């Protein structure tokens, strides 16, 4: 604590104090208070504070940074942009989790991805008359595809001129097992498309959220930039790495170095770090 005070009092450097545990961090910060380092010059990242260190918490600080009307407008615009992908994200997630691949989905897939099969299953349209099956039921657009999936022939359309085309004739003469394998590949492709769409929508939403968080975090970053001593655990150093980078600490002072791993030290380093002080014990 005396070493940190000496740097604080004799230079303009910013010190990042990093400890392995919350207990050690609070003890260190309390020691700094005891030897006369002003609380206004310190900030603590993370939770689990003591009564004395709680006022040092980041969320207890009065932000010096205030949003301009332009800044608020940027946030509002980003929130507006996030609404559409968020709604799509919920719908696409629900579709992936709850909805199977329906026959209508297969026909839509074939319309855009396999025109030969789509032509084979496209129900001819007639003007002024409604074609029915042998039971008198009106024939819908899925009639031919459903018959093909069931291993049947073209039914009332078996004598249609299209059915004699070489490509379409081969499709309707496929054995049932081959039809099932083909349908399984179509279903797999549809599911892949849904997952890809879900991923892309999620990424688009996350990108907007990142911009919103960056804009909203300007206040917290301004607080850190106004402090001379920033205290955190090694976990918080990794969690708040972006905040710490913005404060540009010159000195890293690590307590409990016997407990801290090299990776923890790396997480606490910034491009502005000029000095490391690692305090352990006599062992």
GROMACS .gro file of N, CA and C in nm, residues 125-224:
model
  300
  125UNK      N    1  -5.295  -2.599  -6.303
  125UNK     CA    2  -5.411  -2.514  -6.273
  125UNK      C    3  -5.505  -2.514  -6.393
  126UNK      N    4  -5.633  -2.519  -6.364
  126UNK     CA    5  -5.733  -2.519  -6.472
  126UNK      C    6  -5.826  -2.400  -6.451
  127UNK      N    7  -5.874  -2.346  -6.562
  127UNK     CA    8  -5.959  -2.227  -6.556
  127UNK      C    9  -6.106  -2.268  -6.548
  128UNK      N   10  -6.173  -2.221  -6.444
  128UNK     CA   11  -6.318  -2.239  -6.434
  128UNK      C   12  -6.362  -2.372  -6.377
  129UNK      N   13  -6.271  -2.470  -6.360
  129UNK     CA   14  -6.311  -2.599  -6.305
  129UNK      C   15  -6.219  -2.635  -6.189
  130UNK      N   16  -6.271  -2.716  -6.098
  130UNK     CA   17  -6.194  -2.761  -5.983
  130UNK      C   18  -6.174  -2.912  -5.993
  131UNK      N   19  -6.050  -2.954  -6.007
  131UNK     CA   20  -6.023  -3.096  -6.020
  131UNK      C   21  -6.034  -3.161  -5.882
  132UNK      N   22  -6.092  -3.283  -5.878
  132UNK     CA   23  -6.108  -3.355  -5.751
  132UNK      C   24  -6.047  -3.493  -5.764
  133UNK      N   25  -6.019  -3.553  -5.646
  133UNK     CA   26  -5.968  -3.690  -5.649
  133UNK      C   27  -6.086  -3.787  -5.659
  134UNK      N   28  -6.058  -3.918  -5.650
  134UNK     CA   29  -6.163  -4.019  -5.670
  134UNK      C   30  -6.270  -4.014  -5.560
  135UNK      N   31  -6.236  -3.954  -5.446
  135UNK     CA   32  -6.334  -3.943  -5.337
  135UNK      C   33  -6.412  -3.813  -5.343
  136UNK      N   34  -6.381  -3.732  -5.443
  136UNK     CA   35  -6.454  -3.606  -5.459
  136UNK      C   36  -6.393  -3.490  -5.383
  137UNK      N   37  -6.278  -3.512  -5.323
  137UNK     CA   38  -6.212  -3.405  -5.249
  137UNK      C   39  -6.135  -3.314  -5.345
  138UNK      N   40  -6.142  -3.184  -5.318
  138UNK     CA   41  -6.070  -3.087  -5.402
  138UNK      C   42  -5.920  -3.113  -5.391
  139UNK      N   43  -5.853  -3.103  -5.503
  139UNK     CA   44  -5.709  -3.129  -5.507
  139UNK      C   45  -5.632  -3.000  -5.479
  140UNK      N   46  -5.546  -3.006  -5.378
  140UNK     CA   47  -5.466  -2.891  -5.341
  140UNK      C   48  -5.329  -2.896  -5.405
  141UNK      N   49  -5.249  -2.795  -5.378
  141UNK     CA   50  -5.118  -2.781  -5.441
  141UNK      C   51  -5.017  -2.886  -5.391
  142UNK      N   52  -5.048  -2.955  -5.280
  142UNK     CA   53  -4.956  -3.055  -5.227
  142UNK      C   54  -4.993  -3.197  -5.268
  143UNK      N   55  -5.096  -3.210  -5.350
  143UNK     CA   56  -5.149  -3.342  -5.387
  143UNK      C   57  -5.041  -3.433  -5.446
  144UNK      N   58  -4.968  -3.385  -5.547
  144UNK     CA   59  -4.870  -3.470  -5.616
  144UNK      C   60  -4.750  -3.503  -5.524
  145UNK      N   61  -4.703  -3.406  -5.451
  145UNK     CA   62  -4.588  -3.430  -5.363
  145UNK      C   63  -4.623  -3.532  -5.255
  146UNK      N   64  -4.742  -3.520  -5.198
  146UNK     CA   65  -4.783  -3.615  -5.093
  146UNK      C   66  -4.792  -3.758  -5.150
  147UNK      N   67  -4.844  -3.772  -5.271
  147UNK     CA   68  -4.853  -3.904  -5.331
  147UNK      C   69  -4.712  -3.960  -5.356
  148UNK      N   70  -4.622  -3.874  -5.405
  148UNK     CA   71  -4.485  -3.918  -5.434
  148UNK      C   72  -4.415  -3.962  -5.305
  149UNK      N   73  -4.431  -3.885  -5.199
  149UNK     CA   74  -4.369  -3.920  -5.071
  149UNK      C   75  -4.423  -4.051  -5.016
  150UNK      N   76  -4.550  -4.079  -5.046
  150UNK     CA   77  -4.612  -4.202  -4.999
  150UNK      C   78  -4.584  -4.323  -5.088
  151UNK      N   79  -4.502  -4.303  -5.191
  151UNK     CA   80  -4.468  -4.414  -5.279
  151UNK      C   81  -4.572  -4.444  -5.384
  152UNK      N   82  -4.664  -4.351  -5.405
  152UNK     CA   83  -4.772  -4.373  -5.501
  152UNK      C   84  -4.740  -4.306  -5.635
  153UNK      N   85  -4.832  -4.326  -5.732
  153UNK     CA   86  -4.818  -4.263  -5.862
  153UNK      C   87  -4.882  -4.125  -5.863
  154UNK      N   88  -4.895  -4.067  -5.982
  154UNK     CA   89  -4.945  -3.931  -5.995
  154UNK      C   90  -5.096  -3.920  -5.984
  155UNK      N   91  -5.166  -4.032  -5.959
  155UNK     CA   92  -5.311  -4.028  -5.937
  155UNK      C   93  -5.387  -3.975  -6.056
  156UNK      N   94  -5.472  -3.876  -6.033
  156UNK     CA   95  -5.557  -3.823  -6.140
  156UNK      C   96  -5.475  -3.753  -6.248
  157UNK      N   97  -5.347  -3.730  -6.222
  157UNK     CA   98  -5.262  -3.662  -6.321
  157UNK      C   99  -5.169  -3.759  -6.393
  158UNK      N  100  -5.193  -3.889  -6.378
  158UNK     CA  101  -5.102  -3.987  -6.438
  158UNK      C  102  -5.098  -3.978  -6.591
  159UNK      N  103  -5.206  -3.931  -6.650
  159UNK     CA  104  -5.211  -3.921  -6.797
  159UNK      C  105  -5.177  -3.781  -6.847
  160UNK      N  106  -5.138  -3.692  -6.754
  160UNK     CA  107  -5.101  -3.556  -6.793
  160UNK      C  108  -4.977  -3.561  -6.884
  161UNK      N  109  -4.975  -3.473  -6.984
  161UNK     CA  110  -4.867  -3.475  -7.083
  161UNK      C  111  -4.729  -3.459  -7.018
  162UNK      N  112  -4.723  -3.383  -6.909
  162UNK     CA  113  -4.593  -3.361  -6.844
  162UNK      C  114  -4.530  -3.490  -6.793
  163UNK      N  115  -4.613  -3.584  -6.751
  163UNK     CA  116  -4.563  -3.706  -6.688
  163UNK      C  117  -4.483  -3.793  -6.784
  164UNK      N  118  -4.495  -3.769  -6.914
  164UNK     CA  119  -4.422  -3.851  -7.011
  164UNK      C  120  -4.282  -3.796  -7.040
  165UNK      N  121  -4.251  -3.675  -6.987
  165UNK     CA  122  -4.117  -3.620  -7.006
  165UNK      C  123  -4.015  -3.710  -6.938
  166UNK      N  124  -3.898  -3.721  -7.000
  166UNK     CA  125  -3.797  -3.815  -6.949
  166UNK      C  126  -3.762  -3.789  -6.802
  167UNK      N  127  -3.729  -3.663  -6.769
  167UNK     CA  128  -3.689  -3.631  -6.633
  167UNK      C  129  -3.799  -3.655  -6.533
  168UNK      N  130  -3.919  -3.610  -6.563
  168UNK     CA  131  -4.033  -3.626  -6.472
  168UNK      C  132  -4.073  -3.772  -6.462
  169UNK      N  133  -4.064  -3.845  -6.573
  169UNK     CA  134  -4.096  -3.988  -6.572
  169UNK      C  135  -4.004  -4.065  -6.477
  170UNK      N  136  -3.874  -4.030  -6.480
  170UNK     CA  137  -3.777  -4.094  -6.389
  170UNK      C  138  -3.810  -4.065  -6.243
  171UNK      N  139  -3.850  -3.942  -6.216
  171UNK     CA  140  -3.885  -3.904  -6.078
  171UNK      C  141  -4.001  -3.987  -6.027
  172UNK      N  142  -4.102  -4.005  -6.109
  172UNK     CA  143  -4.221  -4.079  -6.064
  172UNK      C  144  -4.198  -4.230  -6.062
  173UNK      N  145  -4.094  -4.277  -6.128
  173UNK     CA  146  -4.063  -4.420  -6.125
  173UNK      C  147  -3.961  -4.458  -6.017
  174UNK      N  148  -3.923  -4.363  -5.934
  174UNK     CA  149  -3.828  -4.391  -5.826
  174UNK      C  150  -3.886  -4.491  -5.726
  175UNK      N  151  -3.803  -4.585  -5.677
  175UNK     CA  152  -3.848  -4.675  -5.570
  175UNK      C  153  -3.874  -4.595  -5.442
  176UNK      N  154  -3.955  -4.650  -5.352
  176UNK     CA  155  -3.993  -4.580  -5.230
  176UNK      C  156  -3.872  -4.543  -5.144
  177UNK      N  157  -3.776  -4.635  -5.129
  177UNK     CA  158  -3.660  -4.608  -5.045
  177UNK      C  159  -3.578  -4.491  -5.099
  178UNK      N  160  -3.565  -4.485  -5.229
  178UNK     CA  161  -3.490  -4.375  -5.288
  178UNK      C  162  -3.564  -4.243  -5.269
  179UNK      N  163  -3.697  -4.249  -5.276
  179UNK     CA  164  -3.777  -4.128  -5.252
  179UNK      C  165  -3.757  -4.079  -5.108
  180UNK      N  166  -3.755  -4.173  -5.014
  180UNK     CA  167  -3.737  -4.137  -4.873
  180UNK      C  168  -3.599  -4.075  -4.849
  181UNK      N  169  -3.497  -4.132  -4.913
  181UNK     CA  170  -3.362  -4.076  -4.897
  181UNK      C  171  -3.356  -3.934  -4.953
  182UNK      N  172  -3.423  -3.916  -5.068
  182UNK     CA  173  -3.424  -3.785  -5.131
  182UNK      C  174  -3.496  -3.684  -5.041
  183UNK      N  175  -3.609  -3.724  -4.986
  183UNK     CA  176  -3.686  -3.636  -4.898
  183UNK      C  177  -3.607  -3.602  -4.772
  184UNK      N  178  -3.531  -3.700  -4.720
  184UNK     CA  179  -3.449  -3.676  -4.601
  184UNK      C  180  -3.342  -3.571  -4.629
  185UNK      N  181  -3.284  -3.575  -4.749
  185UNK     CA  182  -3.183  -3.474  -4.785
  185UNK      C  183  -3.246  -3.336  -4.796
  186UNK      N  184  -3.367  -3.330  -4.852
  186UNK     CA  185  -3.436  -3.200  -4.861
  186UNK      C  186  -3.464  -3.145  -4.721
  187UNK      N  187  -3.512  -3.232  -4.633
  187UNK     CA  188  -3.542  -3.187  -4.495
  187UNK      C  189  -3.416  -3.137  -4.425
  188UNK      N  190  -3.306  -3.210  -4.445
  188UNK     CA  191  -3.179  -3.170  -4.385
  188UNK      C  192  -3.135  -3.034  -4.438
  189UNK      N  193  -3.153  -3.012  -4.568
  189UNK     CA  194  -3.115  -2.883  -4.628
  189UNK      C  195  -3.201  -2.770  -4.573
  190UNK      N  196  -3.330  -2.797  -4.553
  190UNK     CA  197  -3.420  -2.695  -4.498
  190UNK      C  198  -3.379  -2.658  -4.355
  191UNK      N  199  -3.347  -2.761  -4.275
  191UNK     CA  200  -3.304  -2.737  -4.137
  191UNK      C  201  -3.173  -2.657  -4.135
  192UNK      N  202  -3.081  -2.694  -4.225
  192UNK     CA  203  -2.955  -2.619  -4.234
  192UNK      C  204  -2.980  -2.472  -4.268
  193UNK      N  205  -3.073  -2.447  -4.359
  193UNK     CA  206  -3.107  -2.310  -4.396
  193UNK      C  207  -3.164  -2.233  -4.277
  194UNK      N  208  -3.249  -2.301  -4.199
  194UNK     CA  209  -3.308  -2.235  -4.082
  194UNK      C  210  -3.202  -2.200  -3.979
  195UNK      N  211  -3.111  -2.295  -3.955
  195UNK     CA  212  -3.005  -2.271  -3.857
  195UNK      C  213  -2.913  -2.158  -3.904
  196UNK      N  214  -2.881  -2.159  -4.033
  196UNK     CA  215  -2.795  -2.054  -4.088
  196UNK      C  216  -2.863  -1.917  -4.075
  197UNK      N  217  -2.992  -1.913  -4.104
  197UNK     CA  218  -3.066  -1.788  -4.092
  197UNK      C  219  -3.071  -1.743  -3.948
  198UNK      N  220  -3.092  -1.838  -3.854
  198UNK     CA  221  -3.094  -1.805  -3.712
  198UNK      C  222  -2.960  -1.747  -3.667
  199UNK      N  223  -2.853  -1.811  -3.713
  199UNK     CA  224  -2.718  -1.762  -3.678
  199UNK      C  225  -2.696  -1.621  -3.731
  200UNK      N  226  -2.731  -1.598  -3.857
  200UNK     CA  227  -2.707  -1.466  -3.917
  200UNK      C  228  -2.792  -1.358  -3.851
  201UNK      N  229  -2.917  -1.392  -3.817
  201UNK     CA  230  -3.002  -1.296  -3.747
  201UNK      C  231  -2.947  -1.267  -3.608
  202UNK      N  232  -2.903  -1.374  -3.539
  202UNK     CA  233  -2.845  -1.356  -3.405
  202UNK      C  234  -2.720  -1.271  -3.410
  203UNK      N  235  -2.637  -1.293  -3.511
  203UNK     CA  236  -2.514  -1.213  -3.524
  203UNK      C  237  -2.547  -1.067  -3.550
  204UNK      N  238  -2.645  -1.044  -3.636
  204UNK     CA  239  -2.685  -0.906  -3.666
  204UNK      C  240  -2.737  -0.837  -3.540
  205UNK      N  241  -2.817  -0.909  -3.461
  205UNK     CA  242  -2.869  -0.853  -3.336
  205UNK      C  243  -2.755  -0.828  -3.237
  206UNK      N  244  -2.663  -0.924  -3.224
  206UNK     CA  245  -2.550  -0.908  -3.131
  206UNK      C  246  -2.462  -0.791  -3.170
  207UNK      N  247  -2.440  -0.772  -3.300
  207UNK     CA  248  -2.357  -0.660  -3.345
  207UNK      C  249  -2.418  -0.526  -3.303
  208UNK      N  250  -2.551  -0.516  -3.316
  208UNK     CA  251  -2.618  -0.392  -3.275
  208UNK      C  252  -2.609  -0.375  -3.124
  209UNK      N  253  -2.627  -0.485  -3.049
  209UNK     CA  254  -2.617  -0.479  -2.903
  209UNK      C  255  -2.478  -0.435  -2.859
  210UNK      N  256  -2.375  -0.483  -2.930
  210UNK     CA  257  -2.238  -0.443  -2.898
  210UNK      C  258  -2.220  -0.293  -2.914
  211UNK      N  259  -2.277  -0.238  -3.022
  211UNK     CA  260  -2.270  -0.093  -3.044
  211UNK      C  261  -2.343  -0.016  -2.935
  212UNK      N  262  -2.459  -0.070  -2.893
  212UNK     CA  263  -2.536  -0.006  -2.785
  212UNK      C  264  -2.456  -0.009  -2.656
  213UNK      N  265  -2.399  -0.126  -2.623
  213UNK     CA  266  -2.322  -0.139  -2.499
  213UNK      C  267  -2.200  -0.047  -2.499
  214UNK      N  268  -2.135  -0.036  -2.616
  214UNK     CA  269  -2.019   0.053  -2.627
  214UNK      C  270  -2.059   0.197  -2.600
  215UNK      N  271  -2.175   0.236  -2.654
  215UNK     CA  272  -2.222   0.374  -2.636
  215UNK      C  273  -2.259   0.397  -2.490
  216UNK      N  274  -2.330   0.301  -2.430
  216UNK     CA  275  -2.373   0.316  -2.291
  216UNK      C  276  -2.257   0.307  -2.192
  217UNK      N  277  -2.150   0.237  -2.232
  217UNK     CA  278  -2.035   0.221  -2.142
  217UNK      C  279  -1.944   0.342  -2.139
  218UNK      N  280  -1.973   0.442  -2.221
  218UNK     CA  281  -1.888   0.561  -2.224
  218UNK      C  282  -1.883   0.629  -2.087
  219UNK      N  283  -1.994   0.624  -2.014
  219UNK     CA  284  -1.997   0.686  -1.881
  219UNK      C  285  -1.901   0.614  -1.786
  220UNK      N  286  -1.911   0.479  -1.784
  220UNK     CA  287  -1.825   0.402  -1.695
  220UNK      C  288  -1.678   0.421  -1.730
  221UNK      N  289  -1.650   0.424  -1.861
  221UNK     CA  290  -1.511   0.443  -1.904
  221UNK      C  291  -1.460   0.580  -1.864
  222UNK      N  292  -1.547   0.680  -1.870
  222UNK     CA  293  -1.508   0.815  -1.830
  222UNK      C  294  -1.473   0.819  -1.681
  223UNK      N  295  -1.548   0.741  -1.599
  223UNK     CA  296  -1.519   0.733  -1.456
  223UNK      C  297  -1.380   0.675  -1.434
  224UNK      N  298  -1.350   0.563  -1.502
  224UNK     CA  299  -1.219   0.499  -1.485
  224UNK      C  300  -1.107   0.591  -1.530
   0.00000   0.00000   0.00000
